[in-house]
Short mmCIF file of C-alpha atoms and ligand atoms in Angstrom, two decimals:
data_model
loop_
_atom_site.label_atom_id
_atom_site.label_comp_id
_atom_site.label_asym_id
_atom_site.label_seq_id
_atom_site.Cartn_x
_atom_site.Cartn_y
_atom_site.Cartn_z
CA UNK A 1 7.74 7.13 -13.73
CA UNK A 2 8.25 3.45 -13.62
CA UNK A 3 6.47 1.11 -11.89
CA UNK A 4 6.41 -2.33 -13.62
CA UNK A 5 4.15 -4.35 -11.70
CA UNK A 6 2.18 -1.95 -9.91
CA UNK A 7 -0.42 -0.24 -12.54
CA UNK A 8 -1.79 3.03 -11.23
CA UNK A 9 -4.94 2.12 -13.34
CA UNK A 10 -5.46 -1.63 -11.27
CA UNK A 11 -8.37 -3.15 -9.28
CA UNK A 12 -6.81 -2.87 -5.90
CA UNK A 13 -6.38 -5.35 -3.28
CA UNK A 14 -6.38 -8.00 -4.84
CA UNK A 15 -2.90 -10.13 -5.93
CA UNK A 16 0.67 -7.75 -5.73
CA UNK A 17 -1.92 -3.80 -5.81
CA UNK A 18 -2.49 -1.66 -3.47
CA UNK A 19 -0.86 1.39 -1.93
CA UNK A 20 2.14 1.77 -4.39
CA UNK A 21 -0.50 1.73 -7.21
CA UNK A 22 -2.34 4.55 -5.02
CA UNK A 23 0.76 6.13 -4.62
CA UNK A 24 1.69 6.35 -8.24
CA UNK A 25 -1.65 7.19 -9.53
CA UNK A 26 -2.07 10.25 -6.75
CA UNK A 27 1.58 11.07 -7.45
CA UNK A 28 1.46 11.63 -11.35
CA UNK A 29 -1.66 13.41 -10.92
CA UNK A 30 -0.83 15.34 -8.78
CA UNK A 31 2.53 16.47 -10.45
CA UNK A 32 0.46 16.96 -14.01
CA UNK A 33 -1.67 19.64 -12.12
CA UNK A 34 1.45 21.29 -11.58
CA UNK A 35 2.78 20.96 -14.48
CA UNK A 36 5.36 18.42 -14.40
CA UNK A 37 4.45 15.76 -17.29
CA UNK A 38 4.40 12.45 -16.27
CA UNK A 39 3.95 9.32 -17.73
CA UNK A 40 4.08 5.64 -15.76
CA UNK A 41 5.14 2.88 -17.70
CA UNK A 42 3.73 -0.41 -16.16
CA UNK A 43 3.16 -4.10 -17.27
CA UNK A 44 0.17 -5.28 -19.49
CA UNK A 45 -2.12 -7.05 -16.97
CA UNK A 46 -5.63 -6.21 -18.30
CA UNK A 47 -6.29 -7.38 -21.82
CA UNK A 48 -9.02 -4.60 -21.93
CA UNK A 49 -6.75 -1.48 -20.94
CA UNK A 50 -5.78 0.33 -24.17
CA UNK A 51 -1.91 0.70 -24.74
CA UNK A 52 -1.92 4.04 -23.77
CA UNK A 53 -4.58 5.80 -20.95
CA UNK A 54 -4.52 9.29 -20.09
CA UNK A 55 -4.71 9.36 -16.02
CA UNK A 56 -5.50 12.90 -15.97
CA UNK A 57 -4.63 16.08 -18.15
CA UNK A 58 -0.68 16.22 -18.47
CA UNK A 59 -0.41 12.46 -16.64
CA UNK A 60 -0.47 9.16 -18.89
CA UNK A 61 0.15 6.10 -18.37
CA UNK A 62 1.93 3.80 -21.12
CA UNK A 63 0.89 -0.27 -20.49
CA UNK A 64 3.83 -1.89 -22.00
CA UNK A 65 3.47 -5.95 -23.17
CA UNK A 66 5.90 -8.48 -21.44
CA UNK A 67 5.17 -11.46 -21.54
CA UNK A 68 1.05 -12.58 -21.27
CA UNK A 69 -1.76 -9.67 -20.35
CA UNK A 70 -2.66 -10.95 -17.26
CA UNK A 71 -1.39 -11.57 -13.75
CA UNK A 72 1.60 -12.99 -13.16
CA UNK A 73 3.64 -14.00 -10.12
CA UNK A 74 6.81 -11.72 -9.61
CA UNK A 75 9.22 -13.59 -10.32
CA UNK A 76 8.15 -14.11 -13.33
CA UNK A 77 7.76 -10.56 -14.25
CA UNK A 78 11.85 -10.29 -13.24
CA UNK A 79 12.57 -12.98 -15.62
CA UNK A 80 11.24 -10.74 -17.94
CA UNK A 81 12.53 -7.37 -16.98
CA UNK A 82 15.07 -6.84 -19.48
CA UNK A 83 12.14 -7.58 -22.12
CA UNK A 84 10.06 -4.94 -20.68
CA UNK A 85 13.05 -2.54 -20.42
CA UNK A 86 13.79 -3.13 -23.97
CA UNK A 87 10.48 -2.34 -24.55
CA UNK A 88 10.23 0.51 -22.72
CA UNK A 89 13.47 1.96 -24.99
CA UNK A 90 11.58 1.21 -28.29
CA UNK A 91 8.51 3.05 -27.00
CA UNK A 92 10.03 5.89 -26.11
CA UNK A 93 12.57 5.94 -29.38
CA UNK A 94 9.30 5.69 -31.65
CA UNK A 95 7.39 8.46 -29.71
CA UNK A 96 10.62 10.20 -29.69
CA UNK A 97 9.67 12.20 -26.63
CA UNK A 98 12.59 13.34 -24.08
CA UNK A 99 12.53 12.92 -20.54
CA UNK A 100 14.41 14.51 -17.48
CA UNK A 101 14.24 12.22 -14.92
CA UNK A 102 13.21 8.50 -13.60
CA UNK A 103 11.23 8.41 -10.83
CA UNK A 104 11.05 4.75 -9.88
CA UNK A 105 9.05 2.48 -7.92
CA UNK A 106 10.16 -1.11 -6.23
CA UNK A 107 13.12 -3.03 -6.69
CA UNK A 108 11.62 -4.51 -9.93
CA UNK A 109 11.50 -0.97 -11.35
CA UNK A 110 15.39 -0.25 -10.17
CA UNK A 111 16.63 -2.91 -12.76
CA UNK A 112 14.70 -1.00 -15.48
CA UNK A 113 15.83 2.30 -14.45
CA UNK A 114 19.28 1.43 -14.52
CA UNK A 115 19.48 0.54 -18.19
CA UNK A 116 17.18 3.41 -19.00
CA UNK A 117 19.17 6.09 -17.11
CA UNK A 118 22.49 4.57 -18.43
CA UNK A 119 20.91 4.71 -22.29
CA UNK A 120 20.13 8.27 -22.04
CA UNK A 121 21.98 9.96 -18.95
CA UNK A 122 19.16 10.37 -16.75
CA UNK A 123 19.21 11.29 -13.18
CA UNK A 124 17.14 8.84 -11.09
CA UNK A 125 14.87 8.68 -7.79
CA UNK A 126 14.18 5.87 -5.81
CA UNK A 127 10.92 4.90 -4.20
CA UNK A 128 11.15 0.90 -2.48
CA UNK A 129 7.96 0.94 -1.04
CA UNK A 130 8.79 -2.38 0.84
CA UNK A 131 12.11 -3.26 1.54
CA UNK A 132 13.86 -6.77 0.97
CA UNK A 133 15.51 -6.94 4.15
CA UNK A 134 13.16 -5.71 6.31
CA UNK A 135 10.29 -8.12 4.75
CA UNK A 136 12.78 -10.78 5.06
CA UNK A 137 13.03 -10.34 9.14
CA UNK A 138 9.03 -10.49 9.85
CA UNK A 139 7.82 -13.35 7.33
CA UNK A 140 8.28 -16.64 7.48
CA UNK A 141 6.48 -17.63 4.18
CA UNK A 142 8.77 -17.06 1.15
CA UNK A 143 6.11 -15.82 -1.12
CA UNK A 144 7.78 -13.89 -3.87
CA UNK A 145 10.67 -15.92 -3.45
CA UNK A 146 12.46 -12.81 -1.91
CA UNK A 147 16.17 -13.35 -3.14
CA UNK A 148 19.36 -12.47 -2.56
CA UNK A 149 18.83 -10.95 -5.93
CA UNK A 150 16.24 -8.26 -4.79
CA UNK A 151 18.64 -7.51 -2.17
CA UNK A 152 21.23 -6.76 -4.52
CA UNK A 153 19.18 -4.64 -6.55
CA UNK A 154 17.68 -2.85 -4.04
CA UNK A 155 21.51 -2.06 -2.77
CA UNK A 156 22.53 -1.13 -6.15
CA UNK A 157 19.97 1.18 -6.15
CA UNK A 158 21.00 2.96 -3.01
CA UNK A 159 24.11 3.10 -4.17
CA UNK A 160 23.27 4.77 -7.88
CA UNK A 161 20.34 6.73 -7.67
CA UNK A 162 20.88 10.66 -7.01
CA UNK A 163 17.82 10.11 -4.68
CA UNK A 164 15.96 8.06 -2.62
CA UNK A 165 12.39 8.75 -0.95
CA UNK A 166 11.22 7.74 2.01
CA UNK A 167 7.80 7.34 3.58
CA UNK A 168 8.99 7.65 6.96
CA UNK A 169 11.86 8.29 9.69
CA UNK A 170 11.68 4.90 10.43
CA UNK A 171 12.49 3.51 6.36
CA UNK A 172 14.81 6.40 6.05
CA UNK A 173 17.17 4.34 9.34
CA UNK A 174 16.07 1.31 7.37
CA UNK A 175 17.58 2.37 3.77
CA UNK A 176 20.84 3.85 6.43
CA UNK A 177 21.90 0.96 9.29
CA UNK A 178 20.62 -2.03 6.72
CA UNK A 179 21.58 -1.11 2.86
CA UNK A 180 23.95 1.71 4.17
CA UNK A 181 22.68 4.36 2.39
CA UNK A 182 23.99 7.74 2.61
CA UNK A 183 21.88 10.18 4.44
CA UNK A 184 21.91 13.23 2.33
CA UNK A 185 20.43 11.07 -0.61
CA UNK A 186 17.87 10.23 0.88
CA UNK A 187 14.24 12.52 1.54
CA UNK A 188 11.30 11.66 3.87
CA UNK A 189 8.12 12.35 2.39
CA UNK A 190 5.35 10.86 4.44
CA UNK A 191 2.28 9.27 2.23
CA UNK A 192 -1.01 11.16 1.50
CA UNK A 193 -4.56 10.73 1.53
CA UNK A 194 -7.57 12.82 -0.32
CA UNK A 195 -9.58 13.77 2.74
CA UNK A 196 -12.74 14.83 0.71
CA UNK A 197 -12.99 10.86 -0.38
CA UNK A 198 -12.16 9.81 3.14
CA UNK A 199 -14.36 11.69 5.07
CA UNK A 200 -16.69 11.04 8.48
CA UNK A 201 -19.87 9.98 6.88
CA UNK A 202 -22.77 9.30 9.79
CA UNK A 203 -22.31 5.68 11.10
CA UNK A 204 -25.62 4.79 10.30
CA UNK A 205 -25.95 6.30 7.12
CA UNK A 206 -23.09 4.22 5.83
CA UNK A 207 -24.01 0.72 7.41
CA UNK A 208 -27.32 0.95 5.44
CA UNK A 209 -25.97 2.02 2.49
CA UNK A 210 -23.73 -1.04 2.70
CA UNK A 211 -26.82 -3.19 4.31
CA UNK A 212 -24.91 -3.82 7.29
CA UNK A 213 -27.43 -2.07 9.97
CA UNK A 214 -27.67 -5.73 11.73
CA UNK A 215 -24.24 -5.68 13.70
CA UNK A 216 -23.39 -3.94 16.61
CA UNK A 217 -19.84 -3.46 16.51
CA UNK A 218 -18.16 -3.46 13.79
CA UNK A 219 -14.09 -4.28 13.18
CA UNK A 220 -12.68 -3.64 10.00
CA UNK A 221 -9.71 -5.15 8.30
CA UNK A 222 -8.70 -3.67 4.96
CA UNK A 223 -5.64 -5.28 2.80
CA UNK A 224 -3.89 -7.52 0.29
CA UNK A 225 -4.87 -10.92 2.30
CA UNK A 226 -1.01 -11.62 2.48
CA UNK A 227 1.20 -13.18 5.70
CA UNK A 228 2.95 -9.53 6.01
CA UNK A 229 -0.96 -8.02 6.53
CA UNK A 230 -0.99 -9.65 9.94
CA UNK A 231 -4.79 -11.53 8.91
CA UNK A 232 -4.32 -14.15 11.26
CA UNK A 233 -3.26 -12.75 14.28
CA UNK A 234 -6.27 -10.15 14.21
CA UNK A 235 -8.63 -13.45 13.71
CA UNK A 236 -6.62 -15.37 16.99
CA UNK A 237 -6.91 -11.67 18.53
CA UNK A 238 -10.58 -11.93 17.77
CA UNK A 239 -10.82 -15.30 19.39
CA UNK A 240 -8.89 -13.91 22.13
CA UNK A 241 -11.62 -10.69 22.62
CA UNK A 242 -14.66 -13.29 22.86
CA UNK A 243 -12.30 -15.55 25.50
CA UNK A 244 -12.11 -12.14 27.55
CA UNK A 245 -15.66 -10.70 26.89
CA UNK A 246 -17.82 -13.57 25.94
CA UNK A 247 -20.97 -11.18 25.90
CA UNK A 248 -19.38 -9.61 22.96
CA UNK A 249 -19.39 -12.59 20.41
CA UNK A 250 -22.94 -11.58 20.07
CA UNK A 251 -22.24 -7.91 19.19
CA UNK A 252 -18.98 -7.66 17.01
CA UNK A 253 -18.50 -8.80 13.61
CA UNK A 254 -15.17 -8.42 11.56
CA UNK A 255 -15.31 -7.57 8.09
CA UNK A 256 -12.38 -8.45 5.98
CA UNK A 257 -11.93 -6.30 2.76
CA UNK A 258 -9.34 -7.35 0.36
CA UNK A 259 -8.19 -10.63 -1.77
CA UNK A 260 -8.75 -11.83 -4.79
CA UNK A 261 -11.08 -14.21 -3.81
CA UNK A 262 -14.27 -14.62 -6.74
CA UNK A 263 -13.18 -17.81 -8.43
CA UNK A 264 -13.54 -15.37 -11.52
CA UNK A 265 -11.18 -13.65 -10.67
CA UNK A 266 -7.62 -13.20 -12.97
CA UNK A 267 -5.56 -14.58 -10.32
CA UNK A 268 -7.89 -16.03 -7.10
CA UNK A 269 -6.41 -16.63 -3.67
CA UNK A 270 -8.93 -19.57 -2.70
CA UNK A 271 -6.07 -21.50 -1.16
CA UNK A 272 -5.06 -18.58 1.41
CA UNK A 273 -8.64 -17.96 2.16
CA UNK A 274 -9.18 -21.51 2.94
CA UNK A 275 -6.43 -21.48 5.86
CA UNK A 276 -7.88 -18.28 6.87
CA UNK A 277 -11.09 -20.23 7.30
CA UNK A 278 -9.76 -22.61 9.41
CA UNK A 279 -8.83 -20.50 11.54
CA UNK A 280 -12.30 -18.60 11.77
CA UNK A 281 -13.30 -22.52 12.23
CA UNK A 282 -10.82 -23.02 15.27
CA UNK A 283 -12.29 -19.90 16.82
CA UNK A 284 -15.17 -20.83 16.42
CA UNK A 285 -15.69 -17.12 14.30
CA UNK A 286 -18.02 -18.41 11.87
CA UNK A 287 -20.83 -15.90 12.65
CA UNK A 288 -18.47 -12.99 13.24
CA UNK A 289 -16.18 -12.81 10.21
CA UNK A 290 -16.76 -12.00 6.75
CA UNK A 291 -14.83 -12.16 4.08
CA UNK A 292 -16.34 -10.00 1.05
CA UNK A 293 -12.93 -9.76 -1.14
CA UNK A 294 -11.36 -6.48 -2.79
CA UNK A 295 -13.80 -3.57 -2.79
CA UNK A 296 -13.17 -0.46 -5.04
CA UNK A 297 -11.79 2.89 -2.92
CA UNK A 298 -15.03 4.63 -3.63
CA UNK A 299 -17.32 1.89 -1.97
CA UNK A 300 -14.69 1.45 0.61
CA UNK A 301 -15.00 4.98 2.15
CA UNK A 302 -18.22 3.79 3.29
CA UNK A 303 -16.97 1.16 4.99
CA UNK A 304 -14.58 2.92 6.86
CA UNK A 305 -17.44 5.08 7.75
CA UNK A 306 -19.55 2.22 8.98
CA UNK A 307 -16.62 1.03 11.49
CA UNK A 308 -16.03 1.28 15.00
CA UNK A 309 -12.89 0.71 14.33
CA UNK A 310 -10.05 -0.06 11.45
CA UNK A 311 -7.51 -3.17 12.58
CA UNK A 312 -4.52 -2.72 10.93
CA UNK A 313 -2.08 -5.85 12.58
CA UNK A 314 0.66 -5.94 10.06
CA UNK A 315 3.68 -7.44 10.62
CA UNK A 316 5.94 -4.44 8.88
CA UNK A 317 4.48 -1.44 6.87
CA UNK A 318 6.39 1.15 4.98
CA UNK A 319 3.68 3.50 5.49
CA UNK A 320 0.03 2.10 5.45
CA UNK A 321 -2.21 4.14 3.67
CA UNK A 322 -5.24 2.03 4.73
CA UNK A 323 -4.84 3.15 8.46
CA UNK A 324 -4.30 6.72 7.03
CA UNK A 325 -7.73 6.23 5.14
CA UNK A 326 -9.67 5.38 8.63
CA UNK A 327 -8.60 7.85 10.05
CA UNK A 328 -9.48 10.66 7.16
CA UNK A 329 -12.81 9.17 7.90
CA UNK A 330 -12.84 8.95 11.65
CA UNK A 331 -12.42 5.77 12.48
CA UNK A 332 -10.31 4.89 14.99
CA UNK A 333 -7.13 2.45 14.35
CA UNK A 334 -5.90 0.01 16.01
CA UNK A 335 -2.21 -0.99 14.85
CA UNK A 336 0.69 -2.74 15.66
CA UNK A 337 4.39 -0.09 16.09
CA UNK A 338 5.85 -0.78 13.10
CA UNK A 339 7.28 1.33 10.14
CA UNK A 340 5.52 3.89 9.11
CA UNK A 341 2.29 3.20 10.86
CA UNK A 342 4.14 4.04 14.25
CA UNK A 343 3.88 8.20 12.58
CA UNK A 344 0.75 7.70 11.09
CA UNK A 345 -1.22 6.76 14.30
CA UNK A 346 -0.58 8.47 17.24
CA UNK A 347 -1.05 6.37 20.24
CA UNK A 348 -3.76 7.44 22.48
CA UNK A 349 -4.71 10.46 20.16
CA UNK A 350 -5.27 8.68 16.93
CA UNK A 351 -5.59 5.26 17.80
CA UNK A 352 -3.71 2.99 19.70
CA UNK A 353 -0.43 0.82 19.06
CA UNK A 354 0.02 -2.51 20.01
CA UNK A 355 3.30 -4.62 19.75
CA UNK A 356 3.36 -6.65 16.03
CA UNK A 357 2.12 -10.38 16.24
CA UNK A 358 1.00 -10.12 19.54
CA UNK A 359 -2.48 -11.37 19.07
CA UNK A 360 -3.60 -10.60 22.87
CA UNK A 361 -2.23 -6.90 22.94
CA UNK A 362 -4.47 -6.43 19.97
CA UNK A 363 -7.29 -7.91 21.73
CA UNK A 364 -6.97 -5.92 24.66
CA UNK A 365 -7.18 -3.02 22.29
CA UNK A 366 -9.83 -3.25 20.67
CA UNK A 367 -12.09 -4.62 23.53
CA UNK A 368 -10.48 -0.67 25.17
CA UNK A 369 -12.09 1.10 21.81
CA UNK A 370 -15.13 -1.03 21.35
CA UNK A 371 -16.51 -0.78 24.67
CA UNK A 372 -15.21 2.81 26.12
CA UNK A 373 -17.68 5.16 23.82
CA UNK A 374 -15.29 8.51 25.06
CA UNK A 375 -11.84 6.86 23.83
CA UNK A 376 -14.14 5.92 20.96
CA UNK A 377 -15.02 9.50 20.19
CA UNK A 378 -11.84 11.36 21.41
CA UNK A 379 -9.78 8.80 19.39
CA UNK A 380 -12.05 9.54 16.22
CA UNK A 381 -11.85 13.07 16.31
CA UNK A 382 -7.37 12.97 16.72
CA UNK A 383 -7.93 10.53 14.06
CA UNK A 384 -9.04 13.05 11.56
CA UNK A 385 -7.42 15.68 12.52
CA UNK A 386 -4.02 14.47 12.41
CA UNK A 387 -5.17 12.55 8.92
CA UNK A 388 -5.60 16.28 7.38
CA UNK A 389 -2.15 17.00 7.53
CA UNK A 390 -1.34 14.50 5.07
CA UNK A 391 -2.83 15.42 1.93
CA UNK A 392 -1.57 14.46 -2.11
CA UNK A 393 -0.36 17.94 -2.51
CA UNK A 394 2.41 17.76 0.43
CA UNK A 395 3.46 14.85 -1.12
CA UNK A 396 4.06 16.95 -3.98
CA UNK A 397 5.80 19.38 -2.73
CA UNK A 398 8.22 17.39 -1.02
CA UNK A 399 8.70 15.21 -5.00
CA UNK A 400 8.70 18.55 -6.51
CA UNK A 401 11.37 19.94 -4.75
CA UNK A 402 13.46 17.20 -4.59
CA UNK A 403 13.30 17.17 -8.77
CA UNK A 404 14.36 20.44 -8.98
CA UNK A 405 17.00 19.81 -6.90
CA UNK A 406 18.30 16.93 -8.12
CA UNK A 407 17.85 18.94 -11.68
CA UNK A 408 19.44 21.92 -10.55
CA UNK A 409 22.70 19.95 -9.34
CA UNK A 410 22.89 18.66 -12.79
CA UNK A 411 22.75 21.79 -14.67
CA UNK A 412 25.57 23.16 -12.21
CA UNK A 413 27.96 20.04 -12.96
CA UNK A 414 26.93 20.27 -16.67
CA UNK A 415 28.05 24.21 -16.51
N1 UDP B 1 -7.56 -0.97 -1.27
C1 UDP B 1 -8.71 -0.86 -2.03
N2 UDP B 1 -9.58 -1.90 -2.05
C2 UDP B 1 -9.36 -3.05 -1.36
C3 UDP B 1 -8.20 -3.15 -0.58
C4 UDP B 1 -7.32 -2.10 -0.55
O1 UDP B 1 -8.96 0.17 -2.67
O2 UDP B 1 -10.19 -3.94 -1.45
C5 UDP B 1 -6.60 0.15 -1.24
C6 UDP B 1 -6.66 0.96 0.03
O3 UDP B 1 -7.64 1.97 -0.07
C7 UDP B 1 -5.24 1.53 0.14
C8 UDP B 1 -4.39 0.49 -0.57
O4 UDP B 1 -5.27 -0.35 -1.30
O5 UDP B 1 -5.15 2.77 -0.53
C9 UDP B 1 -3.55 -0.33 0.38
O6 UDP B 1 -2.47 0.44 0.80
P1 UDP B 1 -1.59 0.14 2.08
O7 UDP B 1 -0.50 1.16 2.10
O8 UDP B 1 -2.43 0.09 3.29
O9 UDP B 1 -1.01 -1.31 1.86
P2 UDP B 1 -0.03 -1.92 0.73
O10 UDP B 1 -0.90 -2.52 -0.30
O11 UDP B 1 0.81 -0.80 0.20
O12 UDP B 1 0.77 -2.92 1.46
#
């Protein structure tokens, strides 16, 4: 498995982690329980990770050191990337241990892949994640520096890998009508989510756990505090709810989980969270918002739990595990219909959709699930249910069996 900047071991939600780390870690576990060795080779960003970390019996992951052990922006990880392939070879010459097949994760990992695959005649699957292009239509704020370059890659990739995975119907058109990939390449295998984590907790149980018994109504927002996340239009949407239903100012708080934003931190966003709080200011949201910064998954079940409901206003998604995670728990989601998130949630049975950057839609929405206690409850209840359909070991299935297909074709052509 490669996934060079997104370490299956990370603190997530903070700078560049979050779901594809998720995904990887869940992934090689779950393979190693089934007996298909893994091990993820990612970047050295923690100085106190040890080289090598076993992730469970069977799954390891390998921390491989390019350029300084600590964050660093991505392009500066792809100047690097034929460093860190290089080193990748040496490791696995020294170890000498053989491997059958590349699974590989983001454009950044595709340029490893192909020098790896090429050195030792490896078949290869593709996993994107996001997609160039498609990031490239909603954002308007270059933050990666998304280049011609990653589009090139990520094409390349179509075009060479004997597989490519998607999350959803909707990336699988993506990968099709924009990098013109063929369609029998190319497998959907939706996300997953460990339901006995995510689970409905009582309300009130979980709001005093977390001390939050004082408010009413509570919106959450979980996510990398990025332009893509859709941040600002839920806080104008939250302006817009208190325009509409000025008794509520007094009952709804919005909790924002997510950022890198103790000054401690390795790499802090205080700059983003400043606009963001001029915004709150322009609102006048100052006594309904809350920023509290990246939480670990454990502690965040409980939030989910303590929600009325999970605001998930991004501006493209591939999938969206975090709206996947509210529901597991029961929460309600309100999201916008795009990528993935438009099979996650089901409208009206599962949550509700609302059109992307459309800050009054999502108003409208949430005032519908904050106020309207039987949507509330009918909505929480298709909310799980439809959540336990999406478990870890589907996802392996579906990886499984493409491996042993994509391995089986080989041995034929080899015979
Ligand atoms: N997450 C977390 N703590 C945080 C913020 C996010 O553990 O403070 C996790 C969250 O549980 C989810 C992932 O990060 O599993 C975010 O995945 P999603 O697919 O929603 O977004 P992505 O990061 O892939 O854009």
């Amino acid at each position: 498995m490669l996934s060079v900047h997104a370490c299956p071991l990370a603190k997530l939600g903070g700078r560049d982690s979050g779901g594809m780390n998720v995904y990887v870690r869940e992934l090689s576990r779950e393979l190693a329980s089934r007996g298909v060795e893994v091990d993820v080779f990612t970047r050295w960003r923690e100085p106190g990770d040890p080289r090598i970390q076993e992730l469970a019996p069977g799954a390891r992951v390998i921390h491989v050191e390019s350029g300084p052990i600590r964050y660093v922006p991505k392009a500066e990880v792809y100047a690097r990337i034929e460093h860190f392939a290089d080193e990748v070879e040496r490791h696995i010459e020294t170890e000498g241990r053989g491997y059958d097949l590349i699974h590989s994760h983001y454009w950044l990992s595709a340029v490893v892949t192909r020098q790896l695959a090429a050195r030792w005649d490896l078949p290869t699957v593709q996993m994107f994640h996001t997609l160039g292009l498609v990031k490239r239509e909603v954002m308007t704020e270059d933050t990666d520096g998304e280049s011609d370059e990653r589009t090139e890659i990520e094409r390349r990739a179509v075009r060479e890998s004997d597989a490519l995975v998607a999350a959803s119907e909707i990336e699988a058109s993506e990968l099709m009508e924009l990098y013109g990939a063929d369609p029998a390449k190319i497998r959907v295998v939706p996300c997953g989510v460990d339901v006995d984590a995510f689970r409905p907790v009582r309300q009130v149980d979980a709001r005093e756990t977390l001390g939050r018994d004082q408010c009413e109504r509570l919106v959450l927002f979980v996510g990398r505090i990025e332009q893509i996340k859709g941040i600002d239009v839920l806080l104008e949407a939250m302006g817009d709810l208190f325009r509409r239903r000025p008794d509520l100012r007094h009952e709804v708080c919005l909790v924002v989980v997510g950022g890198a934003l103790d000054p401690n931190d390795d790499a802090p966003e205080l700059e983003k969270l400043e606009d963001l709080r001029r915004l709150v200011h322009e609102h006048r949201l100052e006594d309904n918002v809350d920023f509290i910064g990246s939480v670990d998954q454990r502690r965040l079940a409980l939030w989910y739990d303590a929600a009325d409901v999970c605001a998930v206003p991004s501006l493209t998604e591939s999938f969206g595990l975090v709206a996947l995670e509210a529901m597991a728990s029961g929460t309600p989601v309100v999201a916008t219909r795009v990528g993935g998130l438009q099979t996650v949630v089901v409208d009206g049975e599962s949550g509700l959709l609302v059109p992307a950057s459309d800050h009054q839609a999502l108003a409208v929405a949430m005032e519908r699930v904050l106020t309207d206690h039987r949507l509330r409850v009918h909505l929480a209840h298709g909310a799980r249910d439809r959540a336990e359909r999406f478990t870890w070991s589907r996802v392996g299935d579906g990886i499984e069996m493409l491996y042993d297909r994509i391995l089986a074709a080989r041995t034929h052509v080899e015979v």
